[in-house]
Each structure stands twice: as structure tokens, then as C-alpha cells.
Short mmCIF file of C-alpha atoms and ligand atoms in Angstrom, two decimals:
data_model
loop_
_atom_site.label_atom_id
_atom_site.label_comp_id
_atom_site.label_asym_id
_atom_site.label_seq_id
_atom_site.Cartn_x
_atom_site.Cartn_y
_atom_site.Cartn_z
CA MET A 1 14.64 12.47 30.00
CA PRO A 2 13.22 8.76 29.51
CA ALA A 3 14.40 6.94 26.72
CA VAL A 4 12.38 5.83 23.34
CA ALA A 5 12.29 2.34 22.11
CA VAL A 6 11.30 1.63 18.61
CA LEU A 7 10.53 -2.00 18.12
CA GLY A 8 9.25 -4.15 15.08
CA ALA A 9 5.67 -5.57 15.92
CA GLN A 10 5.34 -8.11 13.06
CA TRP A 11 7.69 -10.21 11.22
CA GLY A 12 10.30 -7.47 10.52
CA ASP A 13 10.73 -4.66 7.62
CA GLU A 14 8.07 -2.62 9.22
CA GLY A 15 9.75 0.72 8.53
CA LYS A 16 11.72 0.82 12.03
CA GLY A 17 14.53 2.48 10.00
CA LYS A 18 12.36 5.35 8.92
CA VAL A 19 10.67 5.90 12.44
CA VAL A 20 13.82 5.83 14.23
CA HIS A 21 15.42 8.52 11.50
CA LEU A 22 12.52 10.74 12.11
CA LEU A 23 13.04 10.47 16.11
CA CYS A 24 16.51 11.13 15.92
CA ARG A 25 16.17 14.46 14.24
CA GLU A 26 16.06 15.48 18.18
CA ALA A 27 18.02 12.56 19.69
CA ASP A 28 21.59 12.66 21.14
CA PHE A 29 21.91 8.53 20.84
CA CYS A 30 20.62 5.98 18.98
CA VAL A 31 21.49 2.70 20.00
CA ARG A 32 21.08 -0.89 18.34
CA PHE A 33 21.05 -3.73 21.00
CA ASN A 34 19.98 -6.89 18.96
CA GLY A 35 21.13 -8.62 15.51
CA GLY A 36 23.62 -7.87 12.92
CA THR A 37 23.66 -7.73 9.28
CA ASN A 38 20.30 -9.65 9.06
CA ALA A 39 18.64 -6.21 9.67
CA GLY A 40 18.29 -4.01 6.69
CA HIS A 41 16.81 -0.45 7.76
CA ARG A 42 16.10 1.91 4.67
CA VAL A 43 16.09 5.45 5.27
CA VAL A 44 14.75 7.88 2.30
CA THR A 45 15.89 11.45 3.04
CA SER A 46 15.14 14.39 1.07
CA ARG A 47 18.12 16.10 2.13
CA VAL A 48 21.71 15.43 2.67
CA PRO A 49 22.27 16.10 6.51
CA SER A 50 25.88 17.53 6.16
CA LEU A 51 24.74 20.07 3.42
CA VAL A 52 21.85 21.36 5.24
CA GLY A 53 23.30 23.94 7.63
CA ASP A 54 20.59 26.16 9.01
CA GLY A 55 18.98 27.13 5.78
CA ALA A 56 15.78 25.05 6.33
CA GLU A 57 13.94 26.17 3.04
CA SER A 58 16.56 24.76 0.82
CA ASP A 59 16.26 21.40 2.13
CA SER A 60 13.57 20.09 0.06
CA GLU A 61 15.40 21.27 -3.05
CA LEU A 62 18.01 18.47 -2.42
CA PRO A 63 17.45 15.24 -4.26
CA ALA A 64 16.03 12.28 -2.07
CA GLN A 65 18.80 9.86 -1.18
CA GLU A 66 18.52 6.66 0.37
CA PHE A 67 20.60 4.59 2.96
CA LYS A 68 20.32 0.98 4.04
CA PHE A 69 21.66 0.56 7.33
CA HIS A 70 22.60 -2.84 8.58
CA LEU A 71 24.90 -2.59 11.77
CA ILE A 72 25.08 1.35 12.28
CA PRO A 73 21.89 2.79 14.07
CA SER A 74 19.52 4.59 11.55
CA GLY A 75 19.86 7.80 13.70
CA ALA A 76 23.63 8.34 12.77
CA LEU A 77 22.55 10.08 9.53
CA HIS A 78 21.92 13.04 11.58
CA GLU A 79 24.87 15.46 12.72
CA ASN A 80 23.53 15.70 16.08
CA CYS A 81 23.08 11.60 16.73
CA THR A 82 25.76 9.52 18.06
CA GLY A 83 25.28 5.70 17.00
CA VAL A 84 25.88 3.01 19.57
CA LEU A 85 26.38 -0.81 18.89
CA GLY A 86 25.28 -2.65 21.83
CA ASN A 87 26.67 -5.64 23.67
CA GLY A 88 23.68 -7.58 22.29
CA MET A 89 24.54 -7.27 18.76
CA VAL A 90 26.86 -9.72 16.45
CA VAL A 91 29.01 -7.54 14.50
CA ASP A 92 30.79 -8.55 11.03
CA PRO A 93 33.72 -6.11 11.21
CA TYR A 94 33.98 -6.13 7.28
CA ALA A 95 30.55 -5.20 6.81
CA LEU A 96 30.82 -2.77 9.40
CA VAL A 97 34.04 -0.75 7.88
CA GLN A 98 32.25 -1.04 4.47
CA GLU A 99 29.03 0.66 6.11
CA LEU A 100 31.14 3.10 7.77
CA ASN A 101 32.80 4.19 4.48
CA ALA A 102 29.37 4.40 2.53
CA LEU A 103 27.78 6.60 5.23
CA ARG A 104 30.69 8.92 5.49
CA GLU A 105 30.40 9.42 1.84
CA LEU A 106 26.62 10.40 1.96
CA ARG A 107 27.40 12.49 4.97
CA GLY A 108 30.32 14.12 3.81
CA SER A 109 31.67 13.68 7.36
CA ASP A 110 32.58 10.65 9.67
CA PRO A 111 29.47 9.23 11.72
CA ASP A 112 29.92 9.45 15.60
CA ILE A 113 29.90 5.92 16.54
CA TYR A 114 30.87 3.74 19.69
CA ILE A 115 30.77 -0.11 19.94
CA SER A 116 30.39 -1.83 22.90
CA TYR A 117 33.21 -4.11 24.26
CA GLY A 118 30.70 -7.02 24.67
CA ALA A 119 29.42 -6.92 21.16
CA HIS A 120 30.42 -10.08 19.64
CA LEU A 121 32.16 -10.58 16.32
CA LEU A 122 30.36 -12.37 13.41
CA LEU A 123 33.66 -13.74 11.30
CA PRO A 124 33.77 -15.09 8.11
CA TYR A 125 33.45 -18.79 9.10
CA HIS A 126 30.01 -18.35 10.56
CA PRO A 127 28.10 -17.91 7.27
CA ILE A 128 29.94 -21.11 6.13
CA ILE A 129 29.00 -23.04 8.92
CA GLU A 130 25.31 -21.88 8.70
CA ARG A 131 25.41 -23.11 5.28
CA LEU A 132 27.13 -26.62 6.29
CA GLU A 133 24.67 -27.22 8.88
CA GLY A 134 21.85 -26.65 6.49
CA SER A 135 19.99 -24.08 8.91
CA GLN A 136 20.07 -21.42 6.15
CA SER A 137 18.08 -23.58 3.95
CA ALA A 138 15.81 -25.05 6.42
CA LEU A 139 14.74 -21.48 7.99
CA ASP A 140 15.44 -19.52 4.90
CA THR A 141 17.53 -17.17 6.91
CA THR A 142 19.22 -14.09 5.87
CA ALA A 143 22.67 -16.35 5.29
CA LYS A 144 24.62 -14.08 7.20
CA GLY A 145 25.89 -16.24 9.97
CA ILE A 146 23.64 -15.03 12.49
CA GLY A 147 22.57 -18.05 14.56
CA PRO A 148 26.21 -19.44 14.51
CA ALA A 149 27.54 -16.39 15.94
CA TYR A 150 25.13 -16.09 18.69
CA ARG A 151 25.57 -19.97 19.48
CA ASP A 152 29.35 -19.22 19.72
CA LYS A 153 28.34 -16.42 22.39
CA ALA A 154 25.96 -18.69 24.12
CA ALA A 155 28.74 -21.65 24.18
CA ARG A 156 31.21 -18.94 25.41
CA ILE A 157 33.56 -19.61 22.52
CA GLY A 158 32.68 -16.19 20.85
CA LEU A 159 35.20 -13.55 20.16
CA ARG A 160 34.25 -10.01 21.01
CA MET A 161 35.13 -6.55 20.26
CA SER A 162 37.32 -6.21 23.53
CA ASP A 163 39.30 -8.98 22.06
CA LEU A 164 40.57 -6.90 19.39
CA LEU A 165 42.09 -4.53 21.98
CA PHE A 166 44.56 -7.46 23.07
CA PRO A 167 46.20 -8.79 19.68
CA GLN A 168 48.12 -11.40 21.08
CA THR A 169 45.15 -13.30 23.08
CA PHE A 170 42.90 -12.79 20.22
CA LEU A 171 45.07 -14.42 17.71
CA GLU A 172 45.23 -17.25 20.11
CA LYS A 173 41.59 -17.50 20.85
CA LEU A 174 40.94 -17.34 17.05
CA ASP A 175 43.34 -20.20 16.31
CA LYS A 176 41.45 -22.29 18.82
CA ILE A 177 38.13 -21.70 17.59
CA LEU A 178 39.08 -22.19 14.02
CA GLU A 179 40.97 -25.58 15.10
CA ARG A 180 37.63 -26.53 16.67
CA TYR A 181 35.56 -25.76 13.54
CA ARG A 182 38.14 -27.79 11.09
CA ARG A 183 37.93 -30.68 13.29
CA ILE A 184 34.04 -30.57 13.28
CA TRP A 185 33.91 -30.49 9.30
CA PRO A 186 37.22 -31.90 8.14
CA GLU A 187 35.53 -32.18 4.80
CA SER A 188 34.88 -28.59 4.33
CA LYS A 189 37.32 -26.97 1.95
CA GLU A 190 36.11 -23.64 2.68
CA LEU A 191 36.68 -23.96 6.52
CA GLN A 192 39.98 -25.80 6.08
CA GLN A 193 41.43 -23.00 4.06
CA PHE A 194 41.34 -20.28 7.03
CA GLU A 195 44.86 -19.69 7.97
CA SER A 196 44.01 -18.27 11.53
CA GLN A 197 47.08 -16.22 11.75
CA GLU A 198 46.44 -14.44 8.39
CA LEU A 199 42.80 -14.16 9.10
CA GLY A 200 43.55 -12.76 12.83
CA GLU A 201 46.25 -10.06 11.46
CA ASP A 202 43.66 -8.91 8.80
CA LEU A 203 40.95 -8.45 11.43
CA LEU A 204 43.71 -6.43 13.76
CA ARG A 205 44.57 -4.35 10.74
CA LEU A 206 40.74 -3.79 9.80
CA SER A 207 39.88 -2.99 13.08
CA GLU A 208 42.24 0.16 13.38
CA VAL A 209 39.45 1.92 11.78
CA PHE A 210 37.12 1.60 14.69
CA ARG A 211 39.59 0.48 17.63
CA GLU A 212 39.10 3.62 19.34
CA ARG A 213 35.57 3.52 19.17
CA ILE A 214 35.47 0.23 21.27
CA VAL A 215 34.16 1.55 24.60
CA ASP A 216 32.11 0.65 27.70
CA THR A 217 28.95 1.83 26.05
CA VAL A 218 26.88 0.87 29.49
CA GLN A 219 28.79 3.67 31.15
CA LEU A 220 28.31 5.59 28.27
CA LEU A 221 24.40 5.51 27.86
CA HIS A 222 23.92 5.79 31.51
CA ASP A 223 26.06 9.01 31.84
CA ALA A 224 23.86 10.23 28.96
CA LEU A 225 20.77 9.48 30.77
CA ASP A 226 21.98 11.08 34.00
CA GLN A 227 22.69 14.28 31.85
CA GLY A 228 19.08 14.30 30.51
CA LYS A 229 20.22 13.27 26.93
CA LEU A 230 17.66 11.76 24.77
CA ILE A 231 18.37 8.05 23.55
CA VAL A 232 16.31 6.12 21.04
CA PHE A 233 16.67 2.44 20.98
CA GLU A 234 16.44 0.86 17.51
CA GLY A 235 15.24 -2.68 17.59
CA ALA A 236 16.20 -4.89 14.77
CA GLN A 237 13.87 -7.85 13.50
CA ALA A 238 10.73 -7.95 15.46
CA ALA A 239 8.69 -9.68 17.95
CA LEU A 240 7.43 -12.46 15.94
CA LEU A 241 11.02 -13.38 14.98
CA ASP A 242 12.06 -13.10 18.84
CA LEU A 243 14.17 -15.97 19.76
CA ASP A 244 11.62 -16.67 22.58
CA PHE A 245 8.60 -15.18 21.97
CA GLY A 246 8.38 -15.73 18.19
CA THR A 247 7.22 -18.40 16.05
CA TYR A 248 10.20 -20.95 16.82
CA PRO A 249 12.09 -22.30 15.12
CA TYR A 250 11.37 -19.96 12.25
CA VAL A 251 12.93 -16.95 14.26
CA THR A 252 16.04 -15.15 14.45
CA SER A 253 18.78 -15.92 17.46
CA SER A 254 18.43 -12.83 19.52
CA THR A 255 16.15 -10.90 21.62
CA ALA A 256 13.96 -8.40 19.45
CA THR A 257 11.31 -7.33 22.10
CA ILE A 258 11.75 -4.71 24.83
CA GLY A 259 13.93 -7.14 27.33
CA GLY A 260 16.54 -6.83 24.71
CA ILE A 261 17.17 -3.51 25.62
CA GLY A 262 18.11 -4.63 29.19
CA SER A 263 20.24 -7.52 28.16
CA GLY A 264 21.70 -5.99 24.69
CA ALA A 265 22.57 -2.39 25.85
CA GLY A 266 22.49 -2.50 29.65
CA VAL A 267 19.67 -0.04 30.05
CA PRO A 268 17.12 -1.14 32.47
CA PRO A 269 13.47 -0.92 31.82
CA ASN A 270 12.60 1.98 34.15
CA ARG A 271 14.80 4.31 32.14
CA VAL A 272 12.90 3.70 29.04
CA GLY A 273 9.57 5.85 28.91
CA ARG A 274 7.83 5.43 25.21
CA ILE A 275 7.72 2.38 23.49
CA ILE A 276 6.75 2.65 19.74
CA GLY A 277 5.68 -0.54 18.10
CA VAL A 278 5.95 -0.17 14.27
CA ALA A 279 3.74 -2.10 12.31
CA LYS A 280 2.60 -2.06 8.64
CA ALA A 281 -1.05 -1.51 7.75
CA TYR A 282 -0.75 -5.19 6.62
CA THR A 283 1.48 -7.93 7.11
CA THR A 284 4.65 -9.35 5.66
CA ARG A 285 7.01 -12.17 6.29
CA VAL A 286 10.41 -13.21 4.66
CA GLY A 287 11.51 -16.74 4.96
CA HIS A 288 9.89 -19.81 6.08
CA GLY A 289 7.47 -20.11 9.23
CA PRO A 290 3.67 -19.67 9.76
CA PHE A 291 1.71 -16.76 8.80
CA PRO A 292 -1.94 -17.05 9.07
CA THR A 293 -3.14 -14.04 7.19
CA GLU A 294 -1.00 -14.84 4.29
CA ILE A 295 -2.63 -14.07 0.97
CA HIS A 296 -1.90 -16.82 -1.79
CA GLY A 297 -2.62 -15.28 -5.29
CA PRO A 298 -3.00 -12.18 -7.19
CA LEU A 299 -3.92 -9.80 -4.14
CA GLY A 300 -0.61 -10.92 -2.42
CA GLU A 301 1.06 -10.00 -5.72
CA HIS A 302 -0.69 -6.89 -5.55
CA LEU A 303 0.58 -5.93 -2.38
CA ARG A 304 4.18 -7.04 -3.08
CA GLN A 305 4.06 -4.74 -5.98
CA GLN A 306 2.26 -1.60 -4.54
CA GLY A 307 4.71 -1.86 -1.51
CA HIS A 308 7.69 -3.00 -3.35
CA GLU A 309 8.06 -6.00 -0.85
CA PHE A 310 11.45 -7.30 -1.72
CA GLY A 311 13.99 -7.63 1.04
CA THR A 312 16.31 -4.91 2.02
CA THR A 313 19.32 -7.16 2.97
CA THR A 314 18.70 -10.02 0.60
CA GLY A 315 16.43 -8.73 -1.91
CA ARG A 316 14.21 -11.72 -1.62
CA PRO A 317 10.49 -11.29 -2.28
CA ARG A 318 8.50 -10.83 0.93
CA ARG A 319 5.43 -12.81 1.63
CA CYS A 320 2.35 -10.53 2.00
CA GLY A 321 -0.79 -10.81 4.05
CA TRP A 322 -3.58 -8.93 6.00
CA LEU A 323 -3.12 -7.19 9.00
CA ASP A 324 -3.43 -9.47 12.08
CA LEU A 325 -4.62 -8.16 15.16
CA VAL A 326 -4.34 -11.30 17.06
CA ALA A 327 -0.76 -11.31 16.43
CA LEU A 328 -0.48 -7.60 17.29
CA ARG A 329 -2.51 -7.70 20.73
CA TYR A 330 0.22 -10.46 21.71
CA VAL A 331 3.01 -8.42 20.71
CA SER A 332 1.84 -5.37 22.33
CA LYS A 333 1.22 -7.23 25.64
CA LEU A 334 4.77 -8.70 25.34
CA ASN A 335 6.51 -5.22 24.83
CA GLY A 336 4.37 -2.96 26.74
CA PHE A 337 3.60 -0.54 23.67
CA THR A 338 2.68 2.73 24.51
CA GLU A 339 1.98 3.67 21.29
CA LEU A 340 2.07 2.36 17.56
CA ALA A 341 3.58 3.96 14.35
CA LEU A 342 1.51 2.27 11.57
CA THR A 343 3.60 2.56 8.15
CA LYS A 344 2.81 1.82 4.65
CA LEU A 345 -0.90 2.95 4.63
CA ASP A 346 -0.57 4.30 1.24
CA VAL A 347 -0.20 0.89 0.02
CA LEU A 348 -3.64 -0.29 0.61
CA SER A 349 -5.22 2.56 -1.56
CA GLY A 350 -7.43 0.99 -4.34
CA LEU A 351 -8.81 -1.86 -2.70
CA PHE A 352 -12.51 -2.50 -2.52
CA GLU A 353 -12.31 -3.73 1.09
CA ILE A 354 -9.54 -4.70 3.53
CA PRO A 355 -9.90 -7.70 5.80
CA VAL A 356 -8.40 -7.41 9.11
CA ALA A 357 -7.96 -10.55 11.27
CA THR A 358 -9.44 -10.15 14.57
CA ALA A 359 -9.74 -13.66 15.88
CA TYR A 360 -8.52 -17.21 14.94
CA ARG A 361 -10.52 -20.29 14.39
CA TYR A 362 -8.66 -23.40 15.89
CA HIS A 363 -10.09 -26.87 16.15
CA GLY A 364 -13.70 -25.46 16.30
CA ARG A 365 -12.88 -22.94 19.02
CA THR A 366 -12.28 -19.13 18.48
CA LEU A 367 -8.94 -17.92 19.88
CA TYR A 368 -8.51 -14.11 20.70
CA GLU A 369 -4.90 -14.95 22.14
CA PHE A 370 -1.94 -15.74 19.53
CA PRO A 371 -0.76 -19.37 20.06
CA ALA A 372 3.21 -19.00 19.32
CA VAL A 373 3.34 -22.51 18.51
CA CYS A 374 3.94 -23.50 14.96
CA GLU A 375 1.88 -26.74 15.11
CA MET A 376 -1.08 -24.87 16.28
CA LEU A 377 -0.52 -21.59 14.03
CA HIS A 378 -0.60 -24.00 10.93
CA GLU A 379 -4.15 -24.82 11.86
CA CYS A 380 -5.47 -21.59 12.55
CA GLU A 381 -7.98 -19.96 10.30
CA PRO A 382 -8.22 -16.30 10.68
CA ILE A 383 -11.39 -14.76 11.10
CA TYR A 384 -11.83 -11.57 9.26
CA GLU A 385 -13.65 -8.17 9.86
CA ARG A 386 -13.88 -6.60 6.36
CA LEU A 387 -13.38 -2.97 6.45
CA PRO A 388 -14.45 -0.65 3.26
CA GLY A 389 -11.42 0.45 1.15
CA TRP A 390 -10.55 3.82 -0.37
CA LYS A 391 -9.60 4.77 -4.00
CA GLU A 392 -7.54 7.94 -3.32
CA PRO A 393 -3.85 7.91 -3.00
CA LEU A 394 -2.54 9.22 0.23
CA GLN A 395 0.84 10.79 -0.93
CA GLY A 396 0.22 14.38 -0.05
CA CYS A 397 -1.85 13.87 3.08
CA GLN A 398 -0.26 15.97 5.86
CA THR A 399 -3.02 15.59 8.59
CA PHE A 400 -5.32 12.98 9.89
CA SER A 401 -8.47 14.70 8.42
CA ASP A 402 -6.62 14.69 4.95
CA LEU A 403 -7.10 11.14 4.94
CA PRO A 404 -10.30 9.85 3.11
CA ARG A 405 -12.84 8.78 5.66
CA ALA A 406 -12.38 4.95 5.25
CA ALA A 407 -8.78 5.35 5.68
CA GLN A 408 -9.41 7.12 9.01
CA ASP A 409 -12.08 4.62 10.03
CA TYR A 410 -9.29 2.01 9.31
CA ILE A 411 -7.09 3.57 11.90
CA ARG A 412 -9.61 3.95 14.43
CA PHE A 413 -10.49 0.42 14.22
CA ILE A 414 -7.13 -0.64 14.92
CA GLU A 415 -6.68 1.76 17.85
CA ASP A 416 -10.01 0.24 19.49
CA GLU A 417 -9.13 -3.24 18.99
CA LEU A 418 -5.46 -2.91 20.36
CA ASN A 419 -6.68 -0.25 22.85
CA LEU A 420 -3.53 1.80 21.75
CA PRO A 421 -2.92 5.13 20.21
CA ILE A 422 -1.60 5.24 16.75
CA SER A 423 0.67 8.52 17.10
CA LEU A 424 2.46 8.37 13.63
CA ILE A 425 1.20 7.20 10.25
CA SER A 426 3.36 6.85 7.29
CA VAL A 427 2.00 7.04 3.80
CA GLY A 428 5.16 6.87 1.76
CA PRO A 429 9.08 6.04 2.36
CA GLY A 430 10.35 9.68 2.32
CA GLU A 431 10.77 11.46 5.55
CA ASP A 432 8.21 13.86 5.21
CA GLU A 433 5.56 11.77 4.30
CA ASN A 434 3.99 11.35 7.59
CA LEU A 435 0.83 12.32 9.61
CA TRP A 436 1.78 12.97 13.29
CA ARG A 437 -0.98 13.02 15.85
P1 GDP B 1 12.80 -2.04 8.71
O1 GDP B 1 13.68 -3.27 8.66
O2 GDP B 1 11.65 -2.09 9.66
O3 GDP B 1 13.78 -0.74 8.83
O4 GDP B 1 11.84 -1.88 7.32
P2 GDP B 1 12.81 -2.06 5.70
O5 GDP B 1 13.45 -0.80 5.67
O6 GDP B 1 13.57 -3.43 5.88
O7 GDP B 1 11.37 -2.17 4.98
C1 GDP B 1 10.62 -1.07 4.89
C2 GDP B 1 10.39 -0.47 3.58
O8 GDP B 1 9.37 0.27 3.42
C3 GDP B 1 11.53 0.46 3.27
O9 GDP B 1 11.80 0.26 1.73
C4 GDP B 1 11.07 1.74 3.43
O10 GDP B 1 11.63 2.78 2.70
C5 GDP B 1 9.49 1.44 3.14
N1 GDP B 1 8.49 2.20 3.62
C6 GDP B 1 8.48 2.89 5.00
N2 GDP B 1 7.46 3.35 5.26
C7 GDP B 1 6.56 3.54 4.28
C8 GDP B 1 5.36 4.14 3.84
O11 GDP B 1 4.60 4.64 4.80
N3 GDP B 1 5.00 3.58 2.70
C9 GDP B 1 5.65 3.04 1.52
N4 GDP B 1 5.11 3.08 0.35
N5 GDP B 1 7.00 2.74 1.86
C10 GDP B 1 7.38 2.90 3.22
P1 IMO B 2 14.80 -6.18 10.03
O1 IMO B 2 15.53 -5.48 11.13
C1 IMO B 2 12.70 -9.37 8.15
C2 IMO B 2 14.26 -13.29 9.31
C3 IMO B 2 15.11 -14.36 8.22
C4 IMO B 2 14.79 -15.75 8.61
C5 IMO B 2 14.67 -15.61 10.02
C6 IMO B 2 16.42 -16.01 10.68
O2 IMO B 2 15.17 -5.60 8.66
O3 IMO B 2 13.37 -5.96 10.22
P2 IMO B 2 18.75 -14.72 10.52
O4 IMO B 2 19.47 -14.58 9.43
O5 IMO B 2 18.10 -13.70 11.35
O6 IMO B 2 19.05 -16.11 11.40
O7 IMO B 2 17.01 -15.36 9.81
O8 IMO B 2 14.45 -14.31 10.53
N1 IMO B 2 14.90 -12.34 9.61
C7 IMO B 2 14.07 -10.93 9.00
N2 IMO B 2 13.10 -10.70 8.52
N3 IMO B 2 13.47 -8.13 8.70
C8 IMO B 2 14.61 -8.66 9.34
O9 IMO B 2 15.35 -7.46 9.71
C9 IMO B 2 15.04 -9.75 9.52
N4 IMO B 2 16.10 -10.38 10.12
C10 IMO B 2 16.15 -11.69 10.17
O10 IMO B 2 14.20 -14.02 6.96
O11 IMO B 2 13.41 -15.98 8.26
MG1 MG B 3 14.47 -4.52 7.13
#
């Protein structure tokens, strides 16, 4: 069975976690292949999986629960689904153990997870280095140390999950890298205070919780594919934050587009069938960087309040703007989307009209292609098509024909402009608030 990819189509926080959770009801594996704790994927369930049994009718009577995934794949809430942390990730082991504990509590049982030998360790000195360098404030990152951890990987001095299996060499490698950073930042009290033996032993002790789960995940996933198992790949971040294709330097440090599955999980493109782009019905961005359709003023604040647009990881208010089809066309091309999942359509209820950017005006020219160059984007003026809004709330809509006519037209307009089917429309955070088509 070909695998399914779920990828962010804007600047992150599109609702990937929710979509992945839905798809993983039927999946055998859910795989993260990029990023680390910079990701925050919120899943709202109307049931507690471990209590469900086979009495489907009683599910809805259980109270709604939420879980914010950062490292563990969002499908791991389901009993049937094994979570895999791929080699393309940078994993903070302290955060991993915390998340495992929280998830165990919610599920009432241990989630089934595996971690790649090749996943890099994000260690307590990485966020400190990010702060010292000033990149945290210059880019407004999530402050988790993501950039420094990936830089260690590229510089070939990073520590990997497999290193935890060889304690003596692990301690030696850690000592070397800490020595290096103490030399680079002699004035940093925070870095000087790390005692490598102590930190190393603490990490080795901590890793006992998941040591047996550090395996060859490439083999695991290929065996699963050969046995006809269903794998869902869960992208973190999104195309416009991709290290290569995003709005550099206001990007993250990993590959958030389709190619990340090959490099970050070892599964080649011809094993992936459906490629689902997740987009909000409008646009948000957290952190600095160009955002042509950003709304300044009361309407932006209206969307932020209606959509609860505050970061899942950091709580930062998200910048809000209209849907940008120029950007989406670019992202769809990069990823080869076979379909789109459109989330948060409910948030647009009550607007008189809804502007959608179909092109940009740049130095007197009309651009239909997204220029992924900050200097150009800063001077791009969106050209808007103004579509009629609708008054009705959408909660409770269960089929496409339940939607108000203007909302149906909004969906069809996007499909026509992008030449892409929208197969899932989400009208609320809950797992049952969707229209499938
Ligand atoms: P992710 O990083 O792409 O997984 O997205 P986040 O979880 O960071 O942010 C999406 C937020 O929107 C979460 O709080 C979700 O619970 C919520 N959400 C998802 N889909 C919908 C929807 O259709 N309507 C509303 N109102 N909220 C949604
Ligand atoms: P999910 O998976 C939204 C943004 C940060 C910052 C930039 C670089 O939940 O969609 P980093 O800490 O990665 O070096 O920060 O990228 N960013 C995200 N924005 N959603 C995310 O993840 C993000 N992960 C990173 O705000 O602008
Ligand atoms: Mg998020």
C-alpha cells in the first residue's frame, strides 16, 4: 500500500496534527521525519482511545481531551498506530521522556514508538547557544535550539541516538563537543557550568526509558511497506519555513517539503501515493519574515481571536492574513500535492467579504509565481479577488451541501485556482468536525 504524506502548505500550524490523527485511525505507522520540539501539533479528541474498546456508541459521551504533540507522531494516540521518530529529526531526550509520560497518562498504556539510530540529539546547550548567537531574537525562533542542533549535524560533530548505545564513546564525544563550545564562548557562565561527565551520565540514565526503542527505522519502515502496512508521514513546520524553499533566512533548519521524507526517514518518493497539503482557510505566521497578505489592524485581531491564533509550542500570538494562492501554488508545485485538506473554515464565518490573493503586483508587473526572496516579497502587493462571505457558524455541518452557498463557492474557487481537489474540510478543532469529500 502506498504511504500517505501530510505536509504543511503555509508557514506552519495549519492543523497537521488534527489531519494526521484522523488518518491514523486506520494506519499502522505514523512517522515524523523533520524538526523537533519547535513543532506543536494539537489534537482534540472526543474520546480516550484506551477506554474505547469496541463500544463505538459510547465514544461520544466521553469528554473531549487534547494533546499537544511536539516530538511523538500524532498518530500514536491510537492503539493501532506505531510512532516512528525518523533520522531527520533533532530530539531533545528530556522533552521526549516528558511527552512519553504525558501520553502514557492520557492513553492509559505505553505508546508504541521507535526512534531512528540516526536521529540527532538536541541537548541542553543548544538553546543556550541559540540565545548567545542572537539568532533567537533576530529570527524570532521557538528558542528550542533547533538551528544549533542541525548545525552540529551538518558540521558532523552532533551526537545521535545511536551514540547512547555506546556509553563510553558517548561520554568522550560529549566531552569534546562541550570543550569546543566552552572555548568558543568563554564568557558564558551557562556553558561553563556544564560538567560533561555529569551531563553524560544523566543522559545515559534518562535514555534507559527509550533505549530499547532506538532501532534501524529504515528497515522497519521498508518491511512495513513490503507487508502492505499503511504509513502516514507527518510533516512538521511547512513549505514556506523549509530551509531551501522557504522565506530564507526566516525559516527553520530542516526540510519540511516532500523531499524530507526521503532524507529524513529513508523512504523513497515512489513509495508515497497520496500527498496531502494542509492549509488554513486563511494564513498565519509566527515569528519574523515576509508575509504579503498579512492583515494589520482590527480584522487581523478578529481572526486571531476567532481562530485562537496563539502558538501551540510557545504561546506567541500568530500574525494573521488572508489566503494566499500565489504562495499555495508554489507550495503545491514543490510538493506535488495530490489533494488539499483545508482547515479552520469555521473561523471565517461572519465576514461580509473574504479577500483571497491570486497574484502580486511587483514593481509595476503582475506576478503569478511566488518569489521566495525576502527582498522581493517585502515589495509585493497582493492582488485580491473579493469573495462573498457567509454569516452562519459551520459547526454541525457534516456534508459539503450543509455548508452555506458562499462557503461552498469559496472552496470551489480555491480548487479551481490551484487545480487541486480539497478532500477534507475542517470546521472545528474536534476530531469529528470535518467534511470529507
Ligand atoms: P499544526 O502545527 O499544523 O499541527 O497545527 P497546530 O496544532 O499548531 O495549530 C492548529 C490549531 O487549530 C490547533 O489548536 C487545532 O486544535 C486547531 N484547529 C485545527 N483545525 C481546526 C478547525 O477546523 N477549526 C478550528 N477552529 N480550529 C482548528
Ligand atoms: P508546526 O509543526 C509555526 C517558526 C518559528 C520561527 C522559524 C524558525 O507546529 O507547524 P526554529 O525554532 O524552527 O528555528 O524557528 O520557524 N516555526 C514554526 N512556526 N509552526 C511550527 O511548527 C514552527 N516551527 C518553527 O516561529 O519563525
Ligand atoms: Mg503547530
